[in-house]
């Protein structure tokens, strides 16, 4: 299969140089930084290079990368910048990584503070100046939406808790309703006419007496229902109460 003749777009290359001073030895620095898996360390005479390859192109060549080289009197950083990315953000990202490395070897290597702080200040200032008003408005809207989201989330939690309470109350009301329905069915089990006949038969078979509790238990009827029918029978003069 023929290889494509299309050229791979190469990234831009930029550099940073900062005066420094070696306090220990490059070998000591190499030993300390070996634990950082993101870097490949190369010691070459009077220089130690830390190489980080972030990505490769279609031909497997390094595309995004940065190399931090320590020398006895300076630090030199070379890094690539993708053509479709922000040069200012890339520089700030590189300085952030450089700051982290320097903090790990502060007792073995020191940098010129004024020069280093100027590099940091310049990188931050460049990024801030590149942020347009539309971005500032966007960030403001984001903060506002974030606060609204938190309020909605809080309200949602309160509604969930309220819903749980209402669900429990609804369940309790259903149980009460079921119980009342069952009682109503008991009350409606016999018609008034049928129940009066039952009471009359009971009285005749029990020497003209009736024990409401016993009668209710025998026919599985609530006592108020029996009392109701007895009062009706008295009012209709079907039976007479004896003192």
mmCIF file of C-alpha atoms in Angstrom:
data_model
loop_
_atom_site.group_PDB
_atom_site.id
_atom_site.type_symbol
_atom_site.label_atom_id
_atom_site.label_comp_id
_atom_site.label_asym_id
_atom_site.label_seq_id
_atom_site.Cartn_x
_atom_site.Cartn_y
_atom_site.Cartn_z
ATOM 1 C CA UNK A 1 0.000 0.000 0.000
ATOM 2 C CA UNK A 2 1.410 3.400 -0.984
ATOM 3 C CA UNK A 3 2.108 5.868 1.802
ATOM 4 C CA UNK A 4 0.224 9.149 1.808
ATOM 5 C CA UNK A 5 2.262 12.062 0.534
ATOM 6 C CA UNK A 6 0.323 14.484 2.715
ATOM 7 C CA UNK A 7 2.631 16.342 5.103
ATOM 8 C CA UNK A 8 1.873 16.187 8.815
ATOM 9 C CA UNK A 9 1.313 19.690 10.170
ATOM 10 C CA UNK A 10 4.092 20.425 12.597
ATOM 11 C CA UNK A 11 3.446 22.239 15.898
ATOM 12 C CA UNK A 12 5.078 25.533 16.790
ATOM 13 C CA UNK A 13 8.063 25.461 19.150
ATOM 14 C CA UNK A 14 8.700 27.942 21.959
ATOM 15 C CA UNK A 15 11.282 28.289 24.708
ATOM 16 C CA UNK A 16 11.725 29.589 28.244
ATOM 17 C CA UNK A 17 15.086 30.318 29.890
ATOM 18 C CA UNK A 18 15.537 31.077 33.591
ATOM 19 C CA UNK A 19 18.837 31.702 35.451
ATOM 20 C CA UNK A 20 19.508 29.176 38.189
ATOM 21 C CA UNK A 21 22.101 27.630 40.448
ATOM 22 C CA UNK A 22 22.940 23.991 41.077
ATOM 23 C CA UNK A 23 23.196 23.380 44.847
ATOM 24 C CA UNK A 24 23.685 19.621 44.767
ATOM 25 C CA UNK A 25 24.493 17.443 41.795
ATOM 26 C CA UNK A 26 22.592 16.601 38.637
ATOM 27 C CA UNK A 27 22.841 12.927 39.604
ATOM 28 C CA UNK A 28 21.011 13.641 42.882
ATOM 29 C CA UNK A 29 18.296 15.506 40.993
ATOM 30 C CA UNK A 30 17.951 12.639 38.517
ATOM 31 C CA UNK A 31 17.591 10.122 41.353
ATOM 32 C CA UNK A 32 14.914 12.185 43.049
ATOM 33 C CA UNK A 33 12.880 12.740 39.883
ATOM 34 C CA UNK A 34 13.027 9.141 38.657
ATOM 35 C CA UNK A 35 9.773 8.425 40.492
ATOM 36 C CA UNK A 36 7.887 10.770 38.138
ATOM 37 C CA UNK A 37 6.555 8.351 35.531
ATOM 38 C CA UNK A 38 5.484 11.154 33.197
ATOM 39 C CA UNK A 39 9.122 12.057 32.449
ATOM 40 C CA UNK A 40 12.071 10.359 30.796
ATOM 41 C CA UNK A 41 15.326 11.587 32.369
ATOM 42 C CA UNK A 42 18.559 11.910 30.371
ATOM 43 C CA UNK A 43 21.834 12.897 32.041
ATOM 44 C CA UNK A 44 24.408 14.197 29.571
ATOM 45 C CA UNK A 45 27.588 15.648 31.076
ATOM 46 C CA UNK A 46 26.699 19.044 32.531
ATOM 47 C CA UNK A 47 22.952 18.883 31.797
ATOM 48 C CA UNK A 48 19.928 16.853 32.889
ATOM 49 C CA UNK A 49 16.904 16.747 30.604
ATOM 50 C CA UNK A 50 13.379 15.758 31.630
ATOM 51 C CA UNK A 51 11.368 14.785 28.564
ATOM 52 C CA UNK A 52 7.574 14.531 28.531
ATOM 53 C CA UNK A 53 5.917 13.387 25.295
ATOM 54 C CA UNK A 54 2.207 14.129 25.635
ATOM 55 C CA UNK A 55 1.136 12.940 22.191
ATOM 56 C CA UNK A 56 2.542 11.732 18.855
ATOM 57 C CA UNK A 57 1.566 12.360 15.250
ATOM 58 C CA UNK A 58 0.441 9.774 12.717
ATOM 59 C CA UNK A 59 4.096 8.912 12.019
ATOM 60 C CA UNK A 60 4.689 8.251 15.720
ATOM 61 C CA UNK A 61 6.879 11.333 16.063
ATOM 62 C CA UNK A 62 6.511 13.509 19.199
ATOM 63 C CA UNK A 63 3.829 16.134 18.588
ATOM 64 C CA UNK A 64 2.957 17.726 21.915
ATOM 65 C CA UNK A 65 5.923 17.632 24.272
ATOM 66 C CA UNK A 66 8.080 19.669 26.614
ATOM 67 C CA UNK A 67 11.700 19.245 27.677
ATOM 68 C CA UNK A 68 13.088 20.760 30.875
ATOM 69 C CA UNK A 69 16.889 20.936 30.853
ATOM 70 C CA UNK A 70 18.810 21.709 34.039
ATOM 71 C CA UNK A 71 22.286 23.180 33.711
ATOM 72 C CA UNK A 72 24.557 24.365 36.524
ATOM 73 C CA UNK A 73 23.621 28.017 35.871
ATOM 74 C CA UNK A 74 20.218 27.916 34.137
ATOM 75 C CA UNK A 75 17.016 26.069 33.299
ATOM 76 C CA UNK A 76 16.018 25.822 29.665
ATOM 77 C CA UNK A 77 12.521 24.712 28.639
ATOM 78 C CA UNK A 78 11.516 23.823 25.101
ATOM 79 C CA UNK A 79 7.906 22.982 24.315
ATOM 80 C CA UNK A 80 5.568 22.494 21.368
ATOM 81 C CA UNK A 81 2.261 24.250 20.725
ATOM 82 C CA UNK A 82 -0.509 22.778 18.583
ATOM 83 C CA UNK A 83 -1.470 25.095 15.722
ATOM 84 C CA UNK A 84 -5.153 25.090 16.729
ATOM 85 C CA UNK A 85 -4.561 25.800 20.443
ATOM 86 C CA UNK A 86 -3.874 28.880 22.574
ATOM 87 C CA UNK A 87 -0.189 29.773 22.817
ATOM 88 C CA UNK A 88 -0.831 31.733 26.025
ATOM 89 C CA UNK A 89 -2.627 28.859 27.780
ATOM 90 C CA UNK A 90 0.055 26.423 26.647
ATOM 91 C CA UNK A 91 2.815 28.611 28.116
ATOM 92 C CA UNK A 92 0.938 28.882 31.425
ATOM 93 C CA UNK A 93 0.509 25.097 31.479
ATOM 94 C CA UNK A 94 4.264 24.584 30.934
ATOM 95 C CA UNK A 95 5.174 27.059 33.694
ATOM 96 C CA UNK A 96 2.759 25.284 36.038
ATOM 97 C CA UNK A 97 4.580 21.978 35.431
ATOM 98 C CA UNK A 98 7.961 23.655 35.776
ATOM 99 C CA UNK A 99 6.914 25.145 39.129
ATOM 100 C CA UNK A 100 5.961 21.702 40.388
ATOM 101 C CA UNK A 101 9.311 20.211 39.365
ATOM 102 C CA UNK A 102 11.301 23.034 40.956
ATOM 103 C CA UNK A 103 9.399 22.602 44.233
ATOM 104 C CA UNK A 104 10.532 18.965 44.386
ATOM 105 C CA UNK A 105 14.234 19.821 44.160
ATOM 106 C CA UNK A 106 14.354 23.151 46.022
ATOM 107 C CA UNK A 107 17.254 21.932 48.195
ATOM 108 C CA UNK A 108 19.269 20.807 45.139
ATOM 109 C CA UNK A 109 18.555 23.582 42.675
ATOM 110 C CA UNK A 110 17.469 27.183 43.053
ATOM 111 C CA UNK A 111 16.197 29.581 40.407
ATOM 112 C CA UNK A 112 16.558 33.338 40.165
ATOM 113 C CA UNK A 113 13.370 34.442 41.952
ATOM 114 C CA UNK A 114 12.956 37.742 40.112
ATOM 115 C CA UNK A 115 13.297 36.154 36.683
ATOM 116 C CA UNK A 116 11.040 33.209 37.575
ATOM 117 C CA UNK A 117 8.307 35.388 39.073
ATOM 118 C CA UNK A 118 8.397 37.613 36.008
ATOM 119 C CA UNK A 119 7.834 34.564 33.817
ATOM 120 C CA UNK A 120 4.852 33.506 35.960
ATOM 121 C CA UNK A 121 3.418 37.036 36.071
ATOM 122 C CA UNK A 122 3.817 37.470 32.320
ATOM 123 C CA UNK A 123 2.110 34.150 31.559
ATOM 124 C CA UNK A 124 -0.838 34.838 33.859
ATOM 125 C CA UNK A 125 -1.195 38.413 32.619
ATOM 126 C CA UNK A 126 -1.215 37.245 28.982
ATOM 127 C CA UNK A 127 -4.028 34.770 29.667
ATOM 128 C CA UNK A 128 -6.106 37.275 31.627
ATOM 129 C CA UNK A 129 -5.717 39.924 28.936
ATOM 130 C CA UNK A 130 -6.831 37.438 26.287
ATOM 131 C CA UNK A 131 -10.126 36.798 28.043
ATOM 132 C CA UNK A 132 -12.724 38.920 26.290
ATOM 133 C CA UNK A 133 -15.724 40.550 27.923
ATOM 134 C CA UNK A 134 -17.911 37.774 26.517
ATOM 135 C CA UNK A 135 -15.889 35.238 28.492
ATOM 136 C CA UNK A 136 -16.203 37.323 31.642
ATOM 137 C CA UNK A 137 -19.950 37.487 31.093
ATOM 138 C CA UNK A 138 -19.996 33.748 30.482
ATOM 139 C CA UNK A 139 -18.147 33.060 33.727
ATOM 140 C CA UNK A 140 -20.548 35.382 35.544
ATOM 141 C CA UNK A 141 -23.513 33.528 34.067
ATOM 142 C CA UNK A 142 -21.901 30.245 35.047
ATOM 143 C CA UNK A 143 -21.587 31.368 38.674
ATOM 144 C CA UNK A 144 -25.179 32.540 38.635
ATOM 145 C CA UNK A 145 -26.406 29.261 37.147
ATOM 146 C CA UNK A 146 -24.322 27.320 39.645
ATOM 147 C CA UNK A 147 -26.006 29.143 42.520
ATOM 148 C CA UNK A 148 -29.422 28.531 40.958
ATOM 149 C CA UNK A 149 -28.566 24.860 40.525
ATOM 150 C CA UNK A 150 -27.624 24.594 44.199
ATOM 151 C CA UNK A 151 -30.900 26.231 45.219
ATOM 152 C CA UNK A 152 -32.901 23.935 42.933
ATOM 153 C CA UNK A 153 -31.016 20.925 44.261
ATOM 154 C CA UNK A 154 -31.763 22.011 47.833
ATOM 155 C CA UNK A 155 -35.438 22.511 46.950
ATOM 156 C CA UNK A 156 -35.512 19.116 45.261
ATOM 157 C CA UNK A 157 -34.179 17.458 48.417
ATOM 158 C CA UNK A 158 -36.856 19.225 50.464
ATOM 159 C CA UNK A 159 -39.539 18.109 48.000
ATOM 160 C CA UNK A 160 -38.273 14.523 48.142
ATOM 161 C CA UNK A 161 -38.481 14.594 51.942
ATOM 162 C CA UNK A 162 -41.966 16.140 51.789
ATOM 163 C CA UNK A 163 -43.017 13.515 49.274
ATOM 164 C CA UNK A 164 -41.834 10.769 51.631
ATOM 165 C CA UNK A 165 -43.916 12.272 54.444
ATOM 166 C CA UNK A 166 -46.971 12.607 52.177
ATOM 167 C CA UNK A 167 -46.503 9.035 50.959
ATOM 168 C CA UNK A 168 -46.417 7.789 54.566
ATOM 169 C CA UNK A 169 -49.505 9.825 55.402
ATOM 170 C CA UNK A 170 -51.314 8.549 52.297
ATOM 171 C CA UNK A 171 -50.435 4.978 53.268
ATOM 172 C CA UNK A 172 -51.800 5.563 56.772
ATOM 173 C CA UNK A 173 -55.005 7.086 55.374
ATOM 174 C CA UNK A 174 -55.394 4.119 53.039
ATOM 175 C CA UNK A 175 -55.081 1.712 55.957
ATOM 176 C CA UNK A 176 -57.659 3.701 57.897
ATOM 177 C CA UNK A 177 -59.945 3.789 54.873
ATOM 178 C CA UNK A 178 -59.573 0.031 54.384
ATOM 179 C CA UNK A 179 -60.469 -0.501 58.029
ATOM 180 C CA UNK A 180 -63.537 1.723 57.750
ATOM 181 C CA UNK A 181 -64.551 -0.029 54.547
ATOM 182 C CA UNK A 182 -64.290 -3.385 56.290
ATOM 183 C CA UNK A 183 -66.435 -2.091 59.170
ATOM 184 C CA UNK A 184 -68.966 -0.748 56.706
ATOM 185 C CA UNK A 185 -69.153 -4.113 54.995
ATOM 186 C CA UNK A 186 -69.774 -5.715 58.382
ATOM 187 C CA UNK A 187 -72.540 -3.244 59.027
ATOM 188 C CA UNK A 188 -74.048 -3.916 55.615
ATOM 189 C CA UNK A 189 -73.757 -7.697 55.847
ATOM 190 C CA UNK A 190 -77.397 -8.045 56.939
ATOM 191 C CA UNK A 191 -80.305 -5.829 56.018
ATOM 192 C CA UNK A 192 -82.306 -4.251 58.815
ATOM 193 C CA UNK A 193 -85.180 -6.625 58.146
ATOM 194 C CA UNK A 194 -82.940 -9.707 58.259
ATOM 195 C CA UNK A 195 -81.229 -8.538 61.402
ATOM 196 C CA UNK A 196 -84.529 -7.870 63.149
ATOM 197 C CA UNK A 197 -85.629 -11.427 62.388
ATOM 198 C CA UNK A 198 -82.335 -12.726 63.781
ATOM 199 C CA UNK A 199 -82.800 -10.650 66.958
ATOM 200 C CA UNK A 200 -86.375 -11.826 67.331
ATOM 201 C CA UNK A 201 -85.340 -15.475 66.978
ATOM 202 C CA UNK A 202 -82.549 -14.937 69.502
ATOM 203 C CA UNK A 203 -84.908 -13.387 72.058
ATOM 204 C CA UNK A 204 -87.426 -16.186 71.664
ATOM 205 C CA UNK A 205 -84.762 -18.836 72.138
ATOM 206 C CA UNK A 206 -83.172 -17.090 75.112
ATOM 207 C CA UNK A 207 -86.148 -16.615 77.418
ATOM 208 C CA UNK A 208 -87.044 -13.187 76.014
ATOM 209 C CA UNK A 209 -83.553 -11.784 76.735
ATOM 210 C CA UNK A 210 -80.636 -10.689 74.626
ATOM 211 C CA UNK A 211 -76.993 -10.196 75.564
ATOM 212 C CA UNK A 212 -75.747 -7.668 73.016
ATOM 213 C CA UNK A 213 -72.097 -8.678 73.461
ATOM 214 C CA UNK A 214 -72.848 -12.377 73.029
ATOM 215 C CA UNK A 215 -75.151 -11.752 70.072
ATOM 216 C CA UNK A 216 -72.539 -9.551 68.377
ATOM 217 C CA UNK A 217 -69.811 -12.126 68.909
ATOM 218 C CA UNK A 218 -71.981 -14.970 67.663
ATOM 219 C CA UNK A 219 -72.824 -13.221 64.372
ATOM 220 C CA UNK A 220 -69.527 -11.296 64.069
ATOM 221 C CA UNK A 221 -71.324 -7.969 64.152
ATOM 222 C CA UNK A 222 -70.232 -4.712 65.751
ATOM 223 C CA UNK A 223 -72.181 -3.923 68.911
ATOM 224 C CA UNK A 224 -73.243 -0.454 67.692
ATOM 225 C CA UNK A 225 -75.025 -2.138 64.772
ATOM 226 C CA UNK A 226 -76.910 -4.461 67.135
ATOM 227 C CA UNK A 227 -77.793 -1.579 69.426
ATOM 228 C CA UNK A 228 -79.047 0.364 66.408
ATOM 229 C CA UNK A 229 -81.352 -2.429 65.301
ATOM 230 C CA UNK A 230 -82.647 -2.985 68.857
ATOM 231 C CA UNK A 231 -83.556 0.701 69.136
ATOM 232 C CA UNK A 232 -85.340 0.472 65.811
ATOM 233 C CA UNK A 233 -87.286 -2.604 66.917
ATOM 234 C CA UNK A 234 -88.310 -0.827 70.125
ATOM 235 C CA UNK A 235 -89.452 2.242 68.198
ATOM 236 C CA UNK A 236 -91.484 0.023 65.899
ATOM 237 C CA UNK A 237 -92.899 -1.776 68.963
ATOM 238 C CA UNK A 238 -91.576 -5.146 67.781
ATOM 239 C CA UNK A 239 -90.097 -5.614 71.218
ATOM 240 C CA UNK A 240 -90.491 -3.990 74.602
ATOM 241 C CA UNK A 241 -87.788 -3.122 77.092
ATOM 242 C CA UNK A 242 -88.421 -4.303 80.612
ATOM 243 C CA UNK A 243 -87.090 -2.384 83.534
#
